[in-house]
Amino acid sequence: MPRPNVPFGQQLGPWRDGIGREERLWLAFASAVVALLASFATVGSTIPLFNIYRAQDGLNSADISLAVVAYSVGTLGTLLVMGRLSNYAGRRSLSIASLAFLIAGTLTLLNVHHIGILIAGRLLMGLGAGLASSSLTSYIVDSAPAKPDWLASVASSQTVMLGLAVGAVASGALVQFGPWPRDLVYIVDISFLLLAAVMIAVSPETVTRTAGGWRSLRPSVRLPVRVRNLLPVAAAVFLATWATGAFYQAFLPALVQDQLRTSSPLVLGLVFAAYMGSSALAAPIGGRFTAAGAQRIGMVAFLAGWIGLITAIATGTLPLFFAATVLAGAGQGIAISAATQALLHGGTSADRAPILAVVYLISYSGAIVPSFIAAQLSGAFPLPQIALGYSGLALLATLFTAVSAHNPRTTEVRESRVGEAGRSIRGEQPMTIGTTEPRPGPANE
């Protein structure tokens, strides 16, 4: 019989008796990283298949945009309602539940023949991604080794970006060169998700289950008074950049095929990966500047990238589109990291979850609302004009940031530096909502 209130990792039997606590935590850390990577690789792997659905099932850009909305709604809803649940119910159980949602979504997408199936599959993936973003990243922070001290923050943040990029590129290659282009990607996804679930199942728990789980389901959306003056600029940054991330998911397949004249799923995956990857790699650059300076620099680069994108679409130049994608993604990474760090600067661990809840609410609104509007307009306006509308949003956000950005209130200028890349977030990547500061020992509650 399982012993109550004893972490599962201590009940696994004699084979683990000789394994020390550090080795068991290493197992949990490795399992959580693999699971988070597999989760977001699954999310990213759908993008190169959108053109197949357009060609074979009669779906259009409006349909794809609605599927992006469904994913974003699922992720945001799960984060706001269940973001803190793993603090009470345990990391392992919630992590396995997130993988189950993703497997269900992937199984649903094995049979896409109309828009309803695609929306249902992406909604399930959104539920899984939201739950993974809170439970698995918390699991990584709990179990990460103390040395090197940067490992927890880097692994918990950049694994999401890496997963999205790897999933898009691997899917593009399998769709273009492998057999069963509609199915093989999802079969591979399911295999890795099942492997990750097994690894989590045999890993130790890092929190002690406690009462209060039902109360944790009540969303907490508030902002400390000390950072409310920073919110308007941060909101402009989040809205414009997350809208662009949703634009890439919804309209990139049609842009690459119709405007840039290539039907290669691999090229589509590489362009999407370039946007995600450059965002993650550029985020640390913001640490060289003040929060306000980094937000201005990031948004100017973001706008320059959009100018390049519009030019590339007008001229049908794929290399320019790729280069502009890298620039826009890099600018996004710098600006989002700086805006998030400015809001979190000087706060306590008790402030973090409600602040991030506000961040995610604004960010996913930036993904959901423009995507829904663009879906309604895509039947009346050609894709280049839809892209021009998104670039106008980037222009307004950049101008507002340039005029209004300022640093957090602090007694020391050096404390307003932006900080580590591991503290950044991006469009498909909510990181630490509902977590607490990790403390030594197997339980962090």
Short mmCIF file of C-alpha atoms in Angstrom, two decimals:
data_model
loop_
_atom_site.label_atom_id
_atom_site.label_comp_id
_atom_site.label_asym_id
_atom_site.label_seq_id
_atom_site.Cartn_x
_atom_site.Cartn_y
_atom_site.Cartn_z
CA MET A 1 0.00 0.00 0.00
CA PRO A 2 1.32 3.48 -0.78
CA ARG A 3 2.17 5.45 2.33
CA PRO A 4 0.24 8.73 2.68
CA ASN A 5 2.19 11.98 2.55
CA VAL A 6 5.31 10.18 1.37
CA PRO A 7 6.67 11.31 -2.00
CA PHE A 8 6.20 8.71 -4.69
CA GLY A 9 9.91 8.69 -5.41
CA GLN A 10 10.49 7.23 -1.93
CA GLN A 11 8.05 4.36 -2.52
CA LEU A 12 9.51 2.88 -5.69
CA GLY A 13 11.07 -0.16 -4.13
CA PRO A 14 14.41 -1.67 -3.26
CA TRP A 15 16.04 -0.82 -6.59
CA ARG A 16 16.26 2.80 -5.47
CA ASP A 17 17.47 2.19 -1.92
CA GLY A 18 21.06 2.67 -2.94
CA ILE A 19 20.43 5.89 -4.82
CA GLY A 20 21.15 9.08 -2.92
CA ARG A 21 18.95 12.16 -2.78
CA GLU A 22 21.11 14.11 -5.25
CA GLU A 23 20.92 11.32 -7.81
CA ARG A 24 17.13 11.11 -7.43
CA LEU A 25 16.82 14.85 -7.91
CA TRP A 26 19.01 14.61 -11.01
CA LEU A 27 16.54 12.02 -12.33
CA ALA A 28 13.63 14.38 -11.64
CA PHE A 29 15.47 17.27 -13.28
CA ALA A 30 16.32 15.28 -16.41
CA SER A 31 12.78 13.89 -16.64
CA ALA A 32 11.21 17.33 -16.32
CA VAL A 33 13.49 18.82 -18.98
CA VAL A 34 12.76 15.97 -21.39
CA ALA A 35 9.02 16.29 -20.73
CA LEU A 36 9.00 20.06 -21.25
CA LEU A 37 11.03 19.70 -24.45
CA ALA A 38 8.68 16.99 -25.76
CA SER A 39 5.62 19.05 -24.81
CA PHE A 40 6.55 22.13 -26.78
CA ALA A 41 8.11 20.17 -29.63
CA THR A 42 4.63 18.66 -30.00
CA VAL A 43 3.08 22.14 -30.01
CA GLY A 44 5.53 23.37 -32.66
CA SER A 45 5.23 20.27 -34.83
CA THR A 46 1.75 21.19 -36.08
CA ILE A 47 2.88 24.34 -37.92
CA PRO A 48 4.42 22.66 -41.04
CA LEU A 49 1.23 20.61 -41.50
CA PHE A 50 -1.05 23.61 -41.90
CA ASN A 51 -0.38 23.88 -45.64
CA ILE A 52 -1.32 20.22 -46.08
CA TYR A 53 -4.63 20.90 -44.35
CA ARG A 54 -5.12 23.93 -46.60
CA ALA A 55 -4.40 21.95 -49.77
CA GLN A 56 -6.14 18.66 -48.95
CA ASP A 57 -8.97 19.59 -46.60
CA GLY A 58 -9.98 23.00 -47.90
CA LEU A 59 -8.99 24.95 -44.80
CA ASN A 60 -8.04 28.60 -45.21
CA SER A 61 -6.06 31.19 -43.27
CA ALA A 62 -9.14 32.18 -41.27
CA ASP A 63 -9.54 28.57 -40.12
CA ILE A 64 -5.89 28.31 -39.12
CA SER A 65 -6.18 31.60 -37.24
CA LEU A 66 -9.16 30.29 -35.26
CA ALA A 67 -7.12 27.21 -34.34
CA VAL A 68 -4.40 29.54 -33.00
CA VAL A 69 -7.06 31.34 -30.96
CA ALA A 70 -8.26 28.01 -29.54
CA TYR A 71 -4.73 27.06 -28.51
CA SER A 72 -4.15 30.43 -26.83
CA VAL A 73 -7.48 30.33 -25.00
CA GLY A 74 -6.70 26.84 -23.69
CA THR A 75 -3.23 27.82 -22.52
CA LEU A 76 -4.34 31.05 -20.85
CA GLY A 77 -7.32 29.47 -19.13
CA THR A 78 -5.23 26.63 -17.73
CA LEU A 79 -2.53 28.99 -16.50
CA LEU A 80 -4.95 31.32 -14.73
CA VAL A 81 -7.04 28.56 -13.14
CA MET A 82 -4.54 25.73 -12.53
CA GLY A 83 -1.23 27.60 -12.48
CA ARG A 84 -0.74 27.11 -8.73
CA LEU A 85 -2.29 23.67 -8.35
CA SER A 86 1.00 21.75 -8.50
CA ASN A 87 2.06 23.54 -5.29
CA TYR A 88 -0.66 21.55 -3.53
CA ALA A 89 -1.30 18.43 -5.63
CA GLY A 90 2.34 17.74 -6.46
CA ARG A 91 4.56 18.31 -9.48
CA ARG A 92 4.49 14.74 -10.78
CA SER A 93 0.74 14.27 -11.02
CA LEU A 94 0.16 17.61 -12.74
CA SER A 95 3.10 17.04 -15.08
CA ILE A 96 1.70 13.68 -16.15
CA ALA A 97 -1.74 15.28 -16.59
CA SER A 98 -0.22 17.90 -18.90
CA LEU A 99 1.34 15.17 -21.02
CA ALA A 100 -2.02 13.35 -21.14
CA PHE A 101 -3.73 16.48 -22.53
CA LEU A 102 -1.02 16.80 -25.17
CA ILE A 103 -1.34 13.14 -26.16
CA ALA A 104 -5.12 13.58 -26.44
CA GLY A 105 -4.63 16.63 -28.65
CA THR A 106 -2.12 14.81 -30.82
CA LEU A 107 -4.42 11.80 -31.23
CA THR A 108 -7.20 14.17 -32.25
CA LEU A 109 -5.01 15.75 -34.93
CA LEU A 110 -4.38 12.34 -36.49
CA ASN A 111 -7.83 12.69 -38.04
CA VAL A 112 -7.99 16.29 -39.25
CA HIS A 113 -10.49 16.60 -42.10
CA HIS A 114 -12.38 19.75 -41.12
CA ILE A 115 -11.85 22.83 -39.01
CA GLY A 116 -13.70 21.48 -35.95
CA ILE A 117 -11.17 18.67 -35.48
CA LEU A 118 -8.22 21.05 -35.85
CA ILE A 119 -9.69 23.48 -33.31
CA ALA A 120 -10.42 20.65 -30.85
CA GLY A 121 -6.91 19.24 -31.17
CA ARG A 122 -5.22 22.60 -30.72
CA LEU A 123 -7.47 23.42 -27.75
CA LEU A 124 -6.38 20.19 -26.03
CA MET A 125 -2.77 21.03 -26.82
CA GLY A 126 -3.31 24.47 -25.28
CA LEU A 127 -4.63 22.90 -22.09
CA GLY A 128 -1.59 20.62 -21.95
CA ALA A 129 0.87 23.41 -22.73
CA GLY A 130 -0.58 25.65 -20.03
CA LEU A 131 -0.40 22.91 -17.43
CA ALA A 132 3.12 21.95 -18.53
CA SER A 133 4.25 25.57 -18.33
CA SER A 134 3.37 25.76 -14.64
CA SER A 135 4.01 22.21 -13.38
CA LEU A 136 7.04 21.15 -15.40
CA THR A 137 8.93 24.42 -15.08
CA SER A 138 8.29 24.33 -11.31
CA TYR A 139 9.52 20.74 -11.27
CA ILE A 140 12.70 21.83 -13.05
CA VAL A 141 13.34 24.65 -10.58
CA ASP A 142 12.68 22.34 -7.61
CA SER A 143 15.03 19.59 -8.74
CA ALA A 144 17.83 21.48 -10.51
CA PRO A 145 21.33 21.04 -9.02
CA ALA A 146 22.66 23.96 -7.02
CA LYS A 147 25.70 24.20 -9.32
CA PRO A 148 25.92 25.72 -11.83
CA ASP A 149 23.57 28.32 -10.37
CA TRP A 150 22.24 29.38 -13.79
CA LEU A 151 21.03 25.91 -14.74
CA ALA A 152 17.54 26.13 -13.23
CA SER A 153 16.62 29.45 -14.84
CA VAL A 154 18.05 28.58 -18.24
CA ALA A 155 16.52 25.10 -18.33
CA SER A 156 13.08 26.29 -17.19
CA SER A 157 12.87 29.11 -19.73
CA GLN A 158 14.84 28.19 -22.82
CA THR A 159 13.63 24.58 -23.03
CA VAL A 160 10.27 25.90 -24.21
CA MET A 161 11.83 27.88 -27.06
CA LEU A 162 14.10 24.98 -27.95
CA GLY A 163 11.13 22.62 -28.02
CA LEU A 164 9.10 24.86 -30.33
CA ALA A 165 12.05 25.26 -32.70
CA VAL A 166 13.01 21.57 -32.70
CA GLY A 167 9.40 20.52 -33.17
CA ALA A 168 8.88 22.82 -36.15
CA VAL A 169 12.11 21.85 -37.93
CA ALA A 170 11.79 18.11 -37.26
CA SER A 171 8.17 18.16 -38.37
CA GLY A 172 9.04 20.03 -41.56
CA ALA A 173 11.69 17.45 -42.40
CA LEU A 174 9.39 14.49 -41.67
CA VAL A 175 6.51 15.98 -43.65
CA GLN A 176 8.73 16.73 -46.64
CA PHE A 177 10.92 13.64 -46.71
CA GLY A 178 9.23 10.95 -44.60
CA PRO A 179 6.33 8.60 -45.33
CA TRP A 180 2.76 9.29 -44.14
CA PRO A 181 3.18 13.08 -44.03
CA ARG A 182 -0.11 13.64 -42.16
CA ASP A 183 0.55 11.03 -39.48
CA LEU A 184 4.25 10.29 -38.91
CA VAL A 185 4.92 13.55 -37.05
CA TYR A 186 2.16 12.86 -34.56
CA ILE A 187 3.23 9.24 -34.06
CA VAL A 188 6.73 10.48 -33.19
CA ASP A 189 5.23 13.13 -30.86
CA ILE A 190 3.14 10.55 -29.02
CA SER A 191 6.16 8.26 -28.62
CA PHE A 192 8.24 10.98 -26.98
CA LEU A 193 5.34 12.13 -24.79
CA LEU A 194 4.82 8.57 -23.54
CA LEU A 195 8.56 8.23 -22.85
CA ALA A 196 8.46 11.50 -20.92
CA ALA A 197 5.45 10.32 -18.90
CA VAL A 198 7.28 7.14 -17.90
CA MET A 199 10.34 9.14 -16.87
CA ILE A 200 8.19 11.46 -14.73
CA ALA A 201 6.38 8.47 -13.20
CA VAL A 202 9.62 6.95 -11.88
CA SER A 203 11.02 10.28 -10.66
CA PRO A 204 10.75 11.55 -7.08
CA GLU A 205 8.21 14.13 -6.00
CA THR A 206 9.63 17.47 -4.88
CA VAL A 207 6.69 18.91 -2.91
CA THR A 208 4.57 17.52 -0.10
CA ARG A 209 0.88 17.42 -0.93
CA THR A 210 -1.09 19.85 1.18
CA ALA A 211 -4.64 21.10 1.53
CA GLY A 212 -5.73 24.21 -0.32
CA GLY A 213 -5.77 22.93 -3.89
CA TRP A 214 -9.36 23.96 -4.50
CA ARG A 215 -8.67 27.48 -3.24
CA SER A 216 -5.68 27.70 -5.59
CA LEU A 217 -8.03 27.38 -8.58
CA ARG A 218 -9.31 30.90 -8.00
CA PRO A 219 -7.36 33.18 -10.39
CA SER A 220 -5.41 35.96 -8.73
CA VAL A 221 -4.99 38.92 -11.07
CA ARG A 222 -3.58 41.96 -9.31
CA LEU A 223 -0.56 44.20 -9.62
CA PRO A 224 1.44 45.78 -6.77
CA VAL A 225 1.14 49.55 -6.65
CA ARG A 226 4.90 49.99 -6.99
CA VAL A 227 4.91 48.68 -10.61
CA ARG A 228 1.59 49.96 -11.93
CA ASN A 229 3.31 52.87 -13.64
CA LEU A 230 5.32 50.34 -15.68
CA LEU A 231 2.26 48.47 -16.92
CA PRO A 232 1.25 50.64 -19.93
CA VAL A 233 4.61 50.22 -21.70
CA ALA A 234 4.86 46.56 -20.72
CA ALA A 235 1.35 46.00 -22.08
CA ALA A 236 2.32 47.62 -25.39
CA VAL A 237 5.36 45.34 -25.64
CA PHE A 238 3.42 42.17 -24.77
CA LEU A 239 0.47 42.93 -27.02
CA ALA A 240 2.54 43.70 -30.13
CA THR A 241 5.04 40.88 -29.76
CA TRP A 242 2.56 38.15 -28.85
CA ALA A 243 0.30 39.27 -31.68
CA THR A 244 3.23 38.72 -34.02
CA GLY A 245 3.88 35.27 -32.57
CA ALA A 246 0.26 34.37 -33.26
CA PHE A 247 0.57 35.89 -36.75
CA TYR A 248 3.47 33.55 -37.48
CA GLN A 249 1.47 30.53 -36.38
CA ALA A 250 -1.69 31.47 -38.26
CA PHE A 251 -0.45 33.11 -41.46
CA LEU A 252 3.15 31.96 -41.98
CA PRO A 253 2.10 28.79 -43.87
CA ALA A 254 0.08 30.78 -46.40
CA LEU A 255 2.73 33.52 -46.65
CA VAL A 256 5.53 31.08 -47.38
CA GLN A 257 3.52 29.26 -50.01
CA ASP A 258 1.59 32.08 -51.67
CA GLN A 259 3.84 35.15 -51.35
CA LEU A 260 7.31 33.61 -51.08
CA ARG A 261 6.57 30.86 -53.59
CA THR A 262 7.82 27.78 -51.80
CA SER A 263 5.76 24.84 -50.63
CA SER A 264 8.57 23.21 -48.66
CA PRO A 265 7.40 22.18 -45.16
CA LEU A 266 11.05 22.18 -44.07
CA VAL A 267 11.48 25.84 -45.08
CA LEU A 268 8.29 26.66 -43.20
CA GLY A 269 9.62 24.91 -40.09
CA LEU A 270 12.99 26.65 -40.37
CA VAL A 271 11.41 30.11 -40.63
CA PHE A 272 9.20 29.47 -37.59
CA ALA A 273 12.20 28.10 -35.67
CA ALA A 274 14.25 31.17 -36.64
CA TYR A 275 11.66 33.43 -35.03
CA MET A 276 11.46 31.41 -31.80
CA GLY A 277 15.17 30.66 -31.59
CA SER A 278 16.38 34.22 -32.14
CA SER A 279 13.96 35.44 -29.47
CA ALA A 280 15.47 33.09 -26.88
CA LEU A 281 19.09 33.70 -27.88
CA ALA A 282 18.79 37.50 -27.89
CA ALA A 283 17.04 37.83 -24.52
CA PRO A 284 20.32 38.04 -22.51
CA ILE A 285 21.38 41.12 -24.51
CA GLY A 286 18.87 43.14 -22.52
CA GLY A 287 20.92 42.57 -19.39
CA ARG A 288 23.55 44.99 -20.73
CA PHE A 289 21.13 47.93 -20.50
CA THR A 290 18.63 49.44 -18.13
CA ALA A 291 15.08 48.11 -18.30
CA ALA A 292 13.84 51.17 -20.21
CA GLY A 293 16.82 51.14 -22.57
CA ALA A 294 16.42 47.44 -23.31
CA GLN A 295 12.71 47.84 -24.04
CA ARG A 296 13.43 50.70 -26.47
CA ILE A 297 16.25 48.82 -28.21
CA GLY A 298 14.20 45.65 -28.43
CA MET A 299 11.14 47.33 -29.88
CA VAL A 300 13.16 49.32 -32.43
CA ALA A 301 14.76 46.06 -33.61
CA PHE A 302 11.32 44.43 -33.61
CA LEU A 303 9.90 47.22 -35.79
CA ALA A 304 12.91 47.06 -38.12
CA GLY A 305 12.25 43.36 -38.50
CA TRP A 306 8.63 44.08 -39.41
CA ILE A 307 9.73 46.60 -42.04
CA GLY A 308 11.93 43.89 -43.52
CA LEU A 309 9.04 41.40 -43.42
CA ILE A 310 6.69 43.74 -45.28
CA THR A 311 9.38 44.43 -47.89
CA ALA A 312 10.06 40.71 -48.32
CA ILE A 313 6.36 39.95 -48.73
CA ALA A 314 5.99 42.72 -51.33
CA THR A 315 9.01 41.54 -53.32
CA GLY A 316 8.61 37.80 -52.74
CA THR A 317 12.16 37.52 -51.37
CA LEU A 318 12.58 34.50 -49.08
CA PRO A 319 16.15 35.28 -47.85
CA LEU A 320 15.06 38.78 -46.80
CA PHE A 321 12.00 37.33 -45.06
CA PHE A 322 14.22 34.90 -43.14
CA ALA A 323 16.67 37.66 -42.11
CA ALA A 324 13.84 39.96 -41.05
CA THR A 325 12.33 37.10 -39.04
CA VAL A 326 15.56 36.70 -37.11
CA LEU A 327 15.73 40.46 -36.42
CA ALA A 328 12.09 40.67 -35.31
CA GLY A 329 12.49 37.64 -33.08
CA ALA A 330 15.65 39.03 -31.50
CA GLY A 331 13.99 42.36 -30.81
CA GLN A 332 11.02 40.58 -29.30
CA GLY A 333 13.22 38.55 -26.97
CA ILE A 334 15.04 41.65 -25.68
CA ALA A 335 11.87 43.69 -25.18
CA ILE A 336 9.82 40.96 -23.50
CA SER A 337 12.65 40.02 -21.16
CA ALA A 338 13.17 43.65 -20.16
CA ALA A 339 9.47 44.39 -19.65
CA THR A 340 8.94 41.28 -17.55
CA GLN A 341 12.00 41.90 -15.41
CA ALA A 342 10.94 45.50 -14.82
CA LEU A 343 7.61 44.31 -13.43
CA LEU A 344 9.23 41.64 -11.26
CA HIS A 345 12.06 43.89 -10.07
CA GLY A 346 12.27 44.26 -6.31
CA GLY A 347 9.24 42.08 -5.61
CA THR A 348 8.82 39.16 -3.25
CA SER A 349 7.98 35.58 -4.16
CA ALA A 350 4.40 36.29 -3.06
CA ASP A 351 4.18 39.02 -5.73
CA ARG A 352 5.45 36.84 -8.57
CA ALA A 353 2.41 34.70 -9.36
CA PRO A 354 -0.15 37.56 -9.51
CA ILE A 355 2.25 39.74 -11.52
CA LEU A 356 2.84 36.96 -14.01
CA ALA A 357 -0.89 36.29 -14.14
CA VAL A 358 -1.33 39.88 -15.33
CA VAL A 359 1.54 39.45 -17.80
CA TYR A 360 0.02 36.31 -19.27
CA LEU A 361 -3.47 37.79 -19.39
CA ILE A 362 -2.18 40.74 -21.44
CA SER A 363 0.13 38.60 -23.55
CA TYR A 364 -2.43 35.98 -24.52
CA SER A 365 -4.95 38.73 -25.17
CA GLY A 366 -2.39 40.01 -27.69
CA ALA A 367 -2.39 36.57 -29.30
CA ILE A 368 -6.14 35.98 -29.16
CA VAL A 369 -7.81 39.28 -30.07
CA PRO A 370 -5.77 40.24 -33.19
CA SER A 371 -5.92 36.63 -34.43
CA PHE A 372 -9.69 36.57 -34.10
CA ILE A 373 -10.04 39.93 -35.86
CA ALA A 374 -7.62 38.87 -38.61
CA ALA A 375 -9.57 35.65 -39.10
CA GLN A 376 -12.74 37.67 -39.75
CA LEU A 377 -10.94 40.08 -42.09
CA SER A 378 -8.93 37.53 -44.06
CA GLY A 379 -11.84 36.83 -46.38
CA ALA A 380 -12.10 40.51 -47.37
CA PHE A 381 -8.42 41.53 -47.40
CA PRO A 382 -5.41 39.82 -49.01
CA LEU A 383 -2.66 38.46 -46.80
CA PRO A 384 -0.15 41.29 -47.48
CA GLN A 385 -2.69 43.81 -46.14
CA ILE A 386 -3.30 41.66 -43.06
CA ALA A 387 0.47 41.67 -42.48
CA LEU A 388 0.49 45.44 -42.92
CA GLY A 389 -2.08 45.72 -40.14
CA TYR A 390 0.15 43.75 -37.77
CA SER A 391 3.10 45.95 -38.69
CA GLY A 392 0.99 49.00 -37.80
CA LEU A 393 0.47 47.53 -34.34
CA ALA A 394 4.25 47.06 -34.05
CA LEU A 395 4.79 50.70 -35.08
CA LEU A 396 2.35 52.06 -32.48
CA ALA A 397 3.84 49.91 -29.71
CA THR A 398 7.39 50.97 -30.63
CA LEU A 399 6.54 54.68 -30.66
CA PHE A 400 4.76 54.42 -27.31
CA THR A 401 7.68 52.49 -25.80
CA ALA A 402 10.23 54.99 -27.10
CA VAL A 403 8.36 57.90 -25.52
CA SER A 404 7.08 56.37 -22.28
CA ALA A 405 9.49 53.63 -21.13
CA HIS A 406 11.18 54.20 -17.78
CA ASN A 407 12.99 52.15 -15.17
CA PRO A 408 11.56 50.59 -12.01
CA ARG A 409 11.82 52.74 -8.92
CA THR A 410 15.03 51.80 -7.15
CA THR A 411 17.65 53.34 -4.93
CA GLU A 412 20.49 51.97 -6.97
CA VAL A 413 20.76 52.36 -10.72
CA ARG A 414 22.56 49.10 -11.14
CA GLU A 415 19.58 47.24 -9.67
CA SER A 416 17.50 48.25 -12.67
CA ARG A 417 19.52 46.05 -14.95
CA VAL A 418 17.37 43.63 -16.79
CA GLY A 419 18.78 40.34 -15.45
CA GLU A 420 19.04 36.83 -16.69
CA ALA A 421 17.71 35.29 -19.86
CA GLY A 422 16.14 32.59 -17.75
CA ARG A 423 13.66 35.14 -16.35
CA SER A 424 12.27 36.00 -19.79
CA ILE A 425 9.01 34.80 -21.30
CA ARG A 426 7.56 34.78 -24.88
CA GLY A 427 4.45 34.27 -26.77
CA GLU A 428 3.99 30.25 -26.56
CA GLN A 429 6.15 30.38 -23.02
CA PRO A 430 4.65 31.14 -19.62
CA MET A 431 7.27 30.11 -17.10
CA THR A 432 6.72 30.38 -13.38
CA ILE A 433 3.14 31.26 -12.59
CA GLY A 434 2.19 29.79 -9.26
CA THR A 435 5.66 28.70 -8.22
CA THR A 436 7.47 29.62 -5.05
CA GLU A 437 11.09 30.34 -4.38
CA PRO A 438 12.87 26.96 -4.23
CA ARG A 439 14.33 26.09 -0.85
CA PRO A 440 16.65 23.25 0.09
CA GLY A 441 14.97 19.94 0.70
CA PRO A 442 12.43 17.76 -1.09
CA ALA A 443 9.46 19.99 -0.26
CA ASN A 444 9.11 23.63 -1.20
CA GLU A 445 5.79 24.45 0.40
#
